[in-house]
PDB file of C-alpha atoms in Angstrom:
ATOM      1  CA  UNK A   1      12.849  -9.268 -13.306  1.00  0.00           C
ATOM      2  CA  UNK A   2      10.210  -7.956 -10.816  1.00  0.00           C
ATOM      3  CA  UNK A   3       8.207 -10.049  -8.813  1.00  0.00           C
ATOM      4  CA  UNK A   4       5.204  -8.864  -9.210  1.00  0.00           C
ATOM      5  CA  UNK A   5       4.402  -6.791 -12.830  1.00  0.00           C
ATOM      6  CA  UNK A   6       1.836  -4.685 -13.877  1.00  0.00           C
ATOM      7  CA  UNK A   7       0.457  -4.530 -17.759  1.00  0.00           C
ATOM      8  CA  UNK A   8       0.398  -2.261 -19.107  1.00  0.00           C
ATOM      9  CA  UNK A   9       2.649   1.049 -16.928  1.00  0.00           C
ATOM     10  CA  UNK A  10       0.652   3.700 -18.626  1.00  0.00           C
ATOM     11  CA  UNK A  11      -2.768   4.154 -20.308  1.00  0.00           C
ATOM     12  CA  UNK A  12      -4.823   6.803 -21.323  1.00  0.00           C
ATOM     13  CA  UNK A  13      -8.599   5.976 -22.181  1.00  0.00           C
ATOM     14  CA  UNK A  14     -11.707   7.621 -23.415  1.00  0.00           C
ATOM     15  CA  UNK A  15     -15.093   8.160 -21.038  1.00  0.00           C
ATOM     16  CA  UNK A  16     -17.068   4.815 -21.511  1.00  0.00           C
ATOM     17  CA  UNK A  17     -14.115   2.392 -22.686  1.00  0.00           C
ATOM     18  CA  UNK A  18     -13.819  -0.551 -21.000  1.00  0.00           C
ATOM     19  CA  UNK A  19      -9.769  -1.230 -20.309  1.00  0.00           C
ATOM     20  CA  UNK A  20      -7.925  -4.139 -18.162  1.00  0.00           C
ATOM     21  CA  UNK A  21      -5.020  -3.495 -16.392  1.00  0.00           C
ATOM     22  CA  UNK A  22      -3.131  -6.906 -15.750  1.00  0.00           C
ATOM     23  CA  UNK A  23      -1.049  -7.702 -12.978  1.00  0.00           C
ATOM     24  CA  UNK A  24       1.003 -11.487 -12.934  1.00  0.00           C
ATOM     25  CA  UNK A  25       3.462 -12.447  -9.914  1.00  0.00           C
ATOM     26  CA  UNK A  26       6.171 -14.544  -9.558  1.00  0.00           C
ATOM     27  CA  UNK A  27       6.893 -14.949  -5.801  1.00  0.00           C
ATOM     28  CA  UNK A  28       4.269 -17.673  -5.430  1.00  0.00           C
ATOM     29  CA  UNK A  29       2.373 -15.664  -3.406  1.00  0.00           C
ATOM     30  CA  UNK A  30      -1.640 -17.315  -2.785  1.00  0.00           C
ATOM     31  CA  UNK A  31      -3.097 -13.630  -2.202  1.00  0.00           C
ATOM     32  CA  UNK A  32      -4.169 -10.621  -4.544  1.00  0.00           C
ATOM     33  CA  UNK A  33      -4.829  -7.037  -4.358  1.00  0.00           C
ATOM     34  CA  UNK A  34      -5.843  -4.249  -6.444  1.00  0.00           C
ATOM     35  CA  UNK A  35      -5.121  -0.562  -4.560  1.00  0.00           C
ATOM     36  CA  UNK A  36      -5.968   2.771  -5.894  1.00  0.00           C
ATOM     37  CA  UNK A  37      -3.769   5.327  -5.690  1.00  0.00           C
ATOM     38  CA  UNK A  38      -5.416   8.997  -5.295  1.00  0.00           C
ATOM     39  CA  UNK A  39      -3.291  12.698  -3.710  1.00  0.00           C
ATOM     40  CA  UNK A  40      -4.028  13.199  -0.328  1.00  0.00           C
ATOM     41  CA  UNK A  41      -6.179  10.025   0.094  1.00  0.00           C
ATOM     42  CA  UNK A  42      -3.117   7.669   0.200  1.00  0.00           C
ATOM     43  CA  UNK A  43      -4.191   3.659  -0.997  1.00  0.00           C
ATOM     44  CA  UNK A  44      -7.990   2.134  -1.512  1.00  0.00           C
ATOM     45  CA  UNK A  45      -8.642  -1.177  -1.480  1.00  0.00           C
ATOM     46  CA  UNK A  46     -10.547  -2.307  -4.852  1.00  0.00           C
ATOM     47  CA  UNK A  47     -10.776  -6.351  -4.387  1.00  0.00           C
ATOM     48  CA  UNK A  48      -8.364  -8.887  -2.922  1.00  0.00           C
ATOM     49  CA  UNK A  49      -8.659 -12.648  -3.438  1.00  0.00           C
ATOM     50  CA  UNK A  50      -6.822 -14.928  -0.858  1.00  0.00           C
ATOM     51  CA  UNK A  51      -6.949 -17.813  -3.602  1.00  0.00           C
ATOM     52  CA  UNK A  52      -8.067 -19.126  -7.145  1.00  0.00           C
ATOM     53  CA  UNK A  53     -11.584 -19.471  -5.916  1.00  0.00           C
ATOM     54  CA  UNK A  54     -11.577 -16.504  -3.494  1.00  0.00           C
ATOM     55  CA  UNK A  55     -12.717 -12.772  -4.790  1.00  0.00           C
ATOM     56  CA  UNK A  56     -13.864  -9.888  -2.236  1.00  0.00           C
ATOM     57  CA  UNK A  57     -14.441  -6.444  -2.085  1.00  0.00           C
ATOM     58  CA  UNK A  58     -13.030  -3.783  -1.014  1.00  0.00           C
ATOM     59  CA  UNK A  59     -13.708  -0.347   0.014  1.00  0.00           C
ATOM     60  CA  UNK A  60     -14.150   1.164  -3.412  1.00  0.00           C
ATOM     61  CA  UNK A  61     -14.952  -1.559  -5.700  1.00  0.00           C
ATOM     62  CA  UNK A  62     -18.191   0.323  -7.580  1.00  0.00           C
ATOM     63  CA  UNK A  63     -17.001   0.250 -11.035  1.00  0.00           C
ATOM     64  CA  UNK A  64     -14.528  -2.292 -11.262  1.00  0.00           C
ATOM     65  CA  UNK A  65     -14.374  -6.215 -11.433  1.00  0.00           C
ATOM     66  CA  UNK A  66     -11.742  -8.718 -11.323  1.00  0.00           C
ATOM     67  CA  UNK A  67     -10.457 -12.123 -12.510  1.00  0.00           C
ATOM     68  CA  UNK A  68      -8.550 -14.392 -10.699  1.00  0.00           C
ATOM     69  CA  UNK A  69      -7.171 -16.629 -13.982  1.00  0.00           C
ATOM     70  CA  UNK A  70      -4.849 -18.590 -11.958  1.00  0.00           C
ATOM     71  CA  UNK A  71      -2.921 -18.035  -8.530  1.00  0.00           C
ATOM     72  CA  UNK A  72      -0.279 -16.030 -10.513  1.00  0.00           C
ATOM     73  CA  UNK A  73      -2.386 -13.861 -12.248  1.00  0.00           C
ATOM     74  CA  UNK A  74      -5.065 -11.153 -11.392  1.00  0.00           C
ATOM     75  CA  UNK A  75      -6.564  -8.882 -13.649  1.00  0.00           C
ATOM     76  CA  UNK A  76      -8.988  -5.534 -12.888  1.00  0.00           C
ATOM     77  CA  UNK A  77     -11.292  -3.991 -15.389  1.00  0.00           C
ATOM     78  CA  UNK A  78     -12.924  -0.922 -15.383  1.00  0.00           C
ATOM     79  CA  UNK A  79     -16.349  -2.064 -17.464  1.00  0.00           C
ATOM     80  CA  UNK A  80     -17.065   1.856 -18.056  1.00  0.00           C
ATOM     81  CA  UNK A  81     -14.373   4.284 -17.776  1.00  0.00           C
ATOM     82  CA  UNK A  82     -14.802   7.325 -15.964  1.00  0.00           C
ATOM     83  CA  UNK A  83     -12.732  10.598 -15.558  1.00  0.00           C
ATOM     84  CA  UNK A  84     -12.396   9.930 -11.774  1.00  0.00           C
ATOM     85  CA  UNK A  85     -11.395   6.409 -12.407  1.00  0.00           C
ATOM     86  CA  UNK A  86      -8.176   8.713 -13.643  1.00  0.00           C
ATOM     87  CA  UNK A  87      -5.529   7.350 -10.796  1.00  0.00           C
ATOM     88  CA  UNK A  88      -2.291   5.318  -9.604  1.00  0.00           C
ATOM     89  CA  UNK A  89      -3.618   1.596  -9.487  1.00  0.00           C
ATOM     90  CA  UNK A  90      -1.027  -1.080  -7.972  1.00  0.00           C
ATOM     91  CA  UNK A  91      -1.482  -4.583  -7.720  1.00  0.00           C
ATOM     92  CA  UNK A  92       0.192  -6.474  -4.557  1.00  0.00           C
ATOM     93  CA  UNK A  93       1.024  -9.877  -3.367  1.00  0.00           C
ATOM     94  CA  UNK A  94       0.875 -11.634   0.358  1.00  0.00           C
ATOM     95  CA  UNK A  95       1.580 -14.749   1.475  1.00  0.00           C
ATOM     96  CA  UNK A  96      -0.743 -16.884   4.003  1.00  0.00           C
ATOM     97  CA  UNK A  97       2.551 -19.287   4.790  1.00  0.00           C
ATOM     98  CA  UNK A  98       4.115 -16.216   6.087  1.00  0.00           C
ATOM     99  CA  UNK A  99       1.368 -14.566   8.105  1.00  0.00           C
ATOM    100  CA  UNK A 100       0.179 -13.087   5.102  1.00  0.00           C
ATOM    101  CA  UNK A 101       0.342  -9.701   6.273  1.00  0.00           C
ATOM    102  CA  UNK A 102       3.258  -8.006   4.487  1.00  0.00           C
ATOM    103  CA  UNK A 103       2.392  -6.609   1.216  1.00  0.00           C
ATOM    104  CA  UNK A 104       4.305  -7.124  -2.054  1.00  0.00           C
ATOM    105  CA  UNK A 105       3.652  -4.161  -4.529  1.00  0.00           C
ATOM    106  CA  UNK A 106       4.001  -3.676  -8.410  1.00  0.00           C
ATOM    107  CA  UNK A 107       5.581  -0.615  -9.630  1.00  0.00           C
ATOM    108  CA  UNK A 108       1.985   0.269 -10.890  1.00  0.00           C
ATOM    109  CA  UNK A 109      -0.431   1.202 -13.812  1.00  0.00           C
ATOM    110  CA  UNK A 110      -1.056   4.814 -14.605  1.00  0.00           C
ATOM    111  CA  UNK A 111      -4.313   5.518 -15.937  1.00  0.00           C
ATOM    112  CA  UNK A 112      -5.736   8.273 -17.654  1.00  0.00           C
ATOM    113  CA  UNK A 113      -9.752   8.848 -18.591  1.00  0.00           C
ATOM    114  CA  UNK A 114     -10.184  11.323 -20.644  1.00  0.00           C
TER     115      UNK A 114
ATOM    116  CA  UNK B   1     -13.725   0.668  11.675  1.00  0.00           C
ATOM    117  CA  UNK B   2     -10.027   0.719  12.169  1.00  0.00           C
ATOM    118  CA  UNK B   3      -8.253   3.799  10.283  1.00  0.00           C
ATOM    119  CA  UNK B   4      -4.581   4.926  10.273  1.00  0.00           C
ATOM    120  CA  UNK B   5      -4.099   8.792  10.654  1.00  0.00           C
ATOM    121  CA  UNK B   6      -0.413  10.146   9.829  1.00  0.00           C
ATOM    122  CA  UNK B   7       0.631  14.053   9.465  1.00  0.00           C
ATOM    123  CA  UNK B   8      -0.076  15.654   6.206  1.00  0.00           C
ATOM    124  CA  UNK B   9       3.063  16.970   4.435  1.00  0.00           C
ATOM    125  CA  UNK B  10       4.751  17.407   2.647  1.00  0.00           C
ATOM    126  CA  UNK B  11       7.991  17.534   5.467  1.00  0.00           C
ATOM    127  CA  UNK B  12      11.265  19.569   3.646  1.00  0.00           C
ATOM    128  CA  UNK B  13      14.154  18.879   5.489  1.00  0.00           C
ATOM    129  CA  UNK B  14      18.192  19.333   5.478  1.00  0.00           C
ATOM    130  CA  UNK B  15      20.468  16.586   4.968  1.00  0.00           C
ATOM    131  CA  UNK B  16      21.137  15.187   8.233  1.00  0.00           C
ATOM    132  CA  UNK B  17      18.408  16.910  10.106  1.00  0.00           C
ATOM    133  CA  UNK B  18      16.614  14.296  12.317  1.00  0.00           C
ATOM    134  CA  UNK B  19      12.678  13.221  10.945  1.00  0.00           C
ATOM    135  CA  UNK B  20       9.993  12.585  12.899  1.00  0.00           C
ATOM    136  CA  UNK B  21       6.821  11.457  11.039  1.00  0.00           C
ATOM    137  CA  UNK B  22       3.581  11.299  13.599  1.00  0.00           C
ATOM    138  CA  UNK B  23       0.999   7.924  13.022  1.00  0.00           C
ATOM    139  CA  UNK B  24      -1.718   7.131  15.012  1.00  0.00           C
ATOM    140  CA  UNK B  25      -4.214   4.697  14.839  1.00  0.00           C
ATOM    141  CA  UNK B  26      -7.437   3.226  15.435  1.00  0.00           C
ATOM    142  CA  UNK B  27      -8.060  -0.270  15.511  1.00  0.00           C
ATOM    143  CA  UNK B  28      -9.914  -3.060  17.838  1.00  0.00           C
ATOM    144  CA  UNK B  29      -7.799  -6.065  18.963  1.00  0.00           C
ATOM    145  CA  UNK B  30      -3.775  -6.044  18.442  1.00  0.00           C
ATOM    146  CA  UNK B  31      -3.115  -5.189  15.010  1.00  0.00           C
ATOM    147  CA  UNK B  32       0.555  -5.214  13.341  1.00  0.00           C
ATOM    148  CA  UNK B  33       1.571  -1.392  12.257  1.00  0.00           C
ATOM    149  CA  UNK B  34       4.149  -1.115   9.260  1.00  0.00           C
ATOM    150  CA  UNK B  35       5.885   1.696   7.570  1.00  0.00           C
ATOM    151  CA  UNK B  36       5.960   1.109   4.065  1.00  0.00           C
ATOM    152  CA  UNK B  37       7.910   3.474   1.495  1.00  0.00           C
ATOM    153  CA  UNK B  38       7.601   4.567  -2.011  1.00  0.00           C
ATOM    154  CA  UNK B  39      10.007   5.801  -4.012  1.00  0.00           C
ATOM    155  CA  UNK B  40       9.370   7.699  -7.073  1.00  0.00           C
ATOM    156  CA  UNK B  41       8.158   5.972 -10.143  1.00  0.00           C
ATOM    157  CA  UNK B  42       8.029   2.584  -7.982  1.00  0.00           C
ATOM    158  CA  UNK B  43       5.315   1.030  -6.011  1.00  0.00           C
ATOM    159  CA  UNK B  44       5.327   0.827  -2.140  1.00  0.00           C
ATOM    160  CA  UNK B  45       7.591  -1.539  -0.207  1.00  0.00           C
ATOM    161  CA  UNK B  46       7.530  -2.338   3.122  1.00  0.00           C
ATOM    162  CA  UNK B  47      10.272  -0.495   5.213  1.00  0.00           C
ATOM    163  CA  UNK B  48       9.539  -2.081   8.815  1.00  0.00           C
ATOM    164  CA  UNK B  49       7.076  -3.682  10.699  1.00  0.00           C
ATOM    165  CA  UNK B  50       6.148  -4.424  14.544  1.00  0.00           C
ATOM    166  CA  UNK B  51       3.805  -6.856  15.846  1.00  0.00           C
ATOM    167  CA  UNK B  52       3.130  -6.256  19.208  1.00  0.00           C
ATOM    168  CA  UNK B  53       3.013  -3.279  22.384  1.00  0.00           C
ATOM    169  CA  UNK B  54       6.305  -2.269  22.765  1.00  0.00           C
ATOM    170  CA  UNK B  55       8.089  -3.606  19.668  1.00  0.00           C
ATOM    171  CA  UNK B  56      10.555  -1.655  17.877  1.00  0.00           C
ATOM    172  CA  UNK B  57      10.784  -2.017  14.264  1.00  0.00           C
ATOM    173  CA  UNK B  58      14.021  -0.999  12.785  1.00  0.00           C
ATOM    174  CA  UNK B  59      15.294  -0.871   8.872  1.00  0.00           C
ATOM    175  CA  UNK B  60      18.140   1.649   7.275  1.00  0.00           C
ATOM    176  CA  UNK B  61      18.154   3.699  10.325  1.00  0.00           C
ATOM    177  CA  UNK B  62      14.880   3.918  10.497  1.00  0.00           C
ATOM    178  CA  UNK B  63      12.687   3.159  13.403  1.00  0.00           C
ATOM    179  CA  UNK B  64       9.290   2.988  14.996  1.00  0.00           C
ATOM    180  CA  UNK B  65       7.988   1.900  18.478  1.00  0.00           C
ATOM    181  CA  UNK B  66       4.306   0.462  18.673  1.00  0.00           C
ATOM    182  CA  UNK B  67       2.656   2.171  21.770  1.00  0.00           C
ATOM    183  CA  UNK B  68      -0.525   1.079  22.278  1.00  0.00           C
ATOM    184  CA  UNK B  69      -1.109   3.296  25.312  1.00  0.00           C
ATOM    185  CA  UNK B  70      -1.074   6.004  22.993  1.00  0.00           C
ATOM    186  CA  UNK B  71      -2.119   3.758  19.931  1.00  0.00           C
ATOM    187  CA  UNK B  72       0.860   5.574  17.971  1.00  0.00           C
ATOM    188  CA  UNK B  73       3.317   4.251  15.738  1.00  0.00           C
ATOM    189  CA  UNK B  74       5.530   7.542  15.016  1.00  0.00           C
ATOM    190  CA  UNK B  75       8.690   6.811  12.428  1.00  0.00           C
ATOM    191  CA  UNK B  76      11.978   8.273  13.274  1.00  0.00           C
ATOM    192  CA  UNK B  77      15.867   8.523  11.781  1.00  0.00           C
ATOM    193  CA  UNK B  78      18.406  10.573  13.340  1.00  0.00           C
ATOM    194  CA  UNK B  79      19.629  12.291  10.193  1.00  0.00           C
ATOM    195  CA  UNK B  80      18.144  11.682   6.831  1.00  0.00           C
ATOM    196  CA  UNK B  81      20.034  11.980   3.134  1.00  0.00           C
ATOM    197  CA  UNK B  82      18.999  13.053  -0.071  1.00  0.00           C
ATOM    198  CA  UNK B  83      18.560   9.446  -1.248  1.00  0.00           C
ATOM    199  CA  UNK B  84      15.101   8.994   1.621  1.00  0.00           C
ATOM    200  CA  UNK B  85      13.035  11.859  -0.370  1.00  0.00           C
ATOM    201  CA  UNK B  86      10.157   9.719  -0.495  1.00  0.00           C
ATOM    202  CA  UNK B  87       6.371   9.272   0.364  1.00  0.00           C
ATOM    203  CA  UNK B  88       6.174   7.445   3.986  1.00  0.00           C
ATOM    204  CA  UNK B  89       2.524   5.515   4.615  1.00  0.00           C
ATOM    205  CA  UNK B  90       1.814   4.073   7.721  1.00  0.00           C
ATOM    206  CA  UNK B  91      -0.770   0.975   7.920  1.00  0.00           C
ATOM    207  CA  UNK B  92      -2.379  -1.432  10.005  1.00  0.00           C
ATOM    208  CA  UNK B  93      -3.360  -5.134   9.298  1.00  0.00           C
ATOM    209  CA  UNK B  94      -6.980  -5.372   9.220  1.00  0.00           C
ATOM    210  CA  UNK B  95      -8.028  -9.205   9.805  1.00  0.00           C
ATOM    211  CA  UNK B  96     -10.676  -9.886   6.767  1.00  0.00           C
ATOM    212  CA  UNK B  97     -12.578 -12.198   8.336  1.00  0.00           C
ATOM    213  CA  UNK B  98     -11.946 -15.319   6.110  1.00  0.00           C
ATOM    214  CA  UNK B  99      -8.916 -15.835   7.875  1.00  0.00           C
ATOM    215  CA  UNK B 100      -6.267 -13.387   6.172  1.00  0.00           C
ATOM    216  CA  UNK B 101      -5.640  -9.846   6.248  1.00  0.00           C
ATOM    217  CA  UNK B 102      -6.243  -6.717   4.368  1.00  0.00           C
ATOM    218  CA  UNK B 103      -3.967  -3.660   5.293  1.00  0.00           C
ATOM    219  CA  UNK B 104      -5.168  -0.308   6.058  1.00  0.00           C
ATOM    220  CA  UNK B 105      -3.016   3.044   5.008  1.00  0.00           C
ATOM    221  CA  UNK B 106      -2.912   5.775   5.860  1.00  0.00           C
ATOM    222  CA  UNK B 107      -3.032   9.168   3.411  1.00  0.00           C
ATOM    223  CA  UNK B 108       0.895   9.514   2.968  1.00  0.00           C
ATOM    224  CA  UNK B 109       3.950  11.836   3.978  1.00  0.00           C
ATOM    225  CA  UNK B 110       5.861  13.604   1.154  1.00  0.00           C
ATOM    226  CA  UNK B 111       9.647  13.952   2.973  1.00  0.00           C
ATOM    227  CA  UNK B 112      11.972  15.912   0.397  1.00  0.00           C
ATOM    228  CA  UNK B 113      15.574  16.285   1.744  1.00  0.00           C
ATOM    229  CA  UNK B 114      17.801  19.431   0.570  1.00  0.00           C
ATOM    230  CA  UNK B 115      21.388  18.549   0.280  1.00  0.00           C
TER     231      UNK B 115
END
């Protein structure tokens, strides 16, 4: 089973939809990340959380929010969907015990807005 | 701010032809550099790290030196195999302020290898 999983792999959406792509881990890990995935323009940080309590943004985070529902589990939504919301989003994992500066990715969410 | 720059691809390559993929980076303080890899239809993993000047990181016969007199972190493997066609993305740990770290990438290296 992987360590960290993304829900659900694939989606396509319509313009003003709101969707939540779901990401839970496994590896005990205290710290969250959402990325976005875009050719040529390699990975964006969305938000991160470092614990339960703990959200922040990142570069990019117009148009998206987050929930931290418990240290396993961090969800993104996209409130309003827009065609250049279309990307490769991938949730990852660190751990503050460990330096917390490796990265731990899920095998990502595909999303389509149409 | 601190950025992570990396040659645009993507690089085509024989098997066993030797791969050089150029980093360089921009950063205050002494960040960590990483390689991480990504494999089609997967999501990135880390493929070696280095935490410090002069510290080679080394993983599946890859490697990469950190020079910080030349802030460069360039990945290298003496002759590469149809199973590393792959996306290569160098990064940087970025402290966050609060204590952790976010990690910075750069845009991402295509390498296909030709049997």
């Amino acid at each position: 089973d992987a360590d960290v999983t993304q829900t659900p792999r694939n989606r396509i959406t319509k313009t003003g939809k709101r969707i939540m792509l779901e990401c839970s881990q496994t590896k005990g890990h205290d710290r969250m990340y959402w990325y976005r995935q875009d050719p040529g323009l390699g990975l964006r940080l969305i938000y991160y959380s470092f614990d339960v309590k703990d959200i922040n943004k990142g570069e990019i985070s117009d148009g998206y929010s987050v929930s931290r529902q418990a240290q396993a589990k961090f969800s993104l939504s996209l409130e309003s969907a827009i065609p250049n919301q279309t990307a490769l989003y991938f949730c990852a994992t660190s751990d503050s015990s460990n330096r917390g500066d490796i990265q731990y990715f899920g095998a990502g969410t595909r999303l389509s807005v149409l | 701010g601190n950025s992570v720059t990396q040659m645009e691809g993507p690089v085509t390559l024989s098997e066993e032809a030797f791969l050089t993929i150029n980093c360089t980076y921009t950063a205050t303080g002494y960040p960590s550099l990483f390689w991480y890899v990504q494999y089609p239809g997967e999501g990135l993993q880390l493929l070696l790290k280095a935490t410090k000047a002069d510290d080679k990181g080394s993983n599946k016969g890859f490697e990469a030196t950190y020079r910080k007199e030349t802030t460069s972190f360039h990945l290298e493997k003496g002759s590469v195999q149809v199973s590393d066609s792959a996306v290569y993305f160098c990064a940087l740990s970025d402290p966050a302020g609060t204590g952790g770290f976010k990690t910075i990438f750069g845009a991402g290296t295509r390498l296909f290898v030709k049997a």
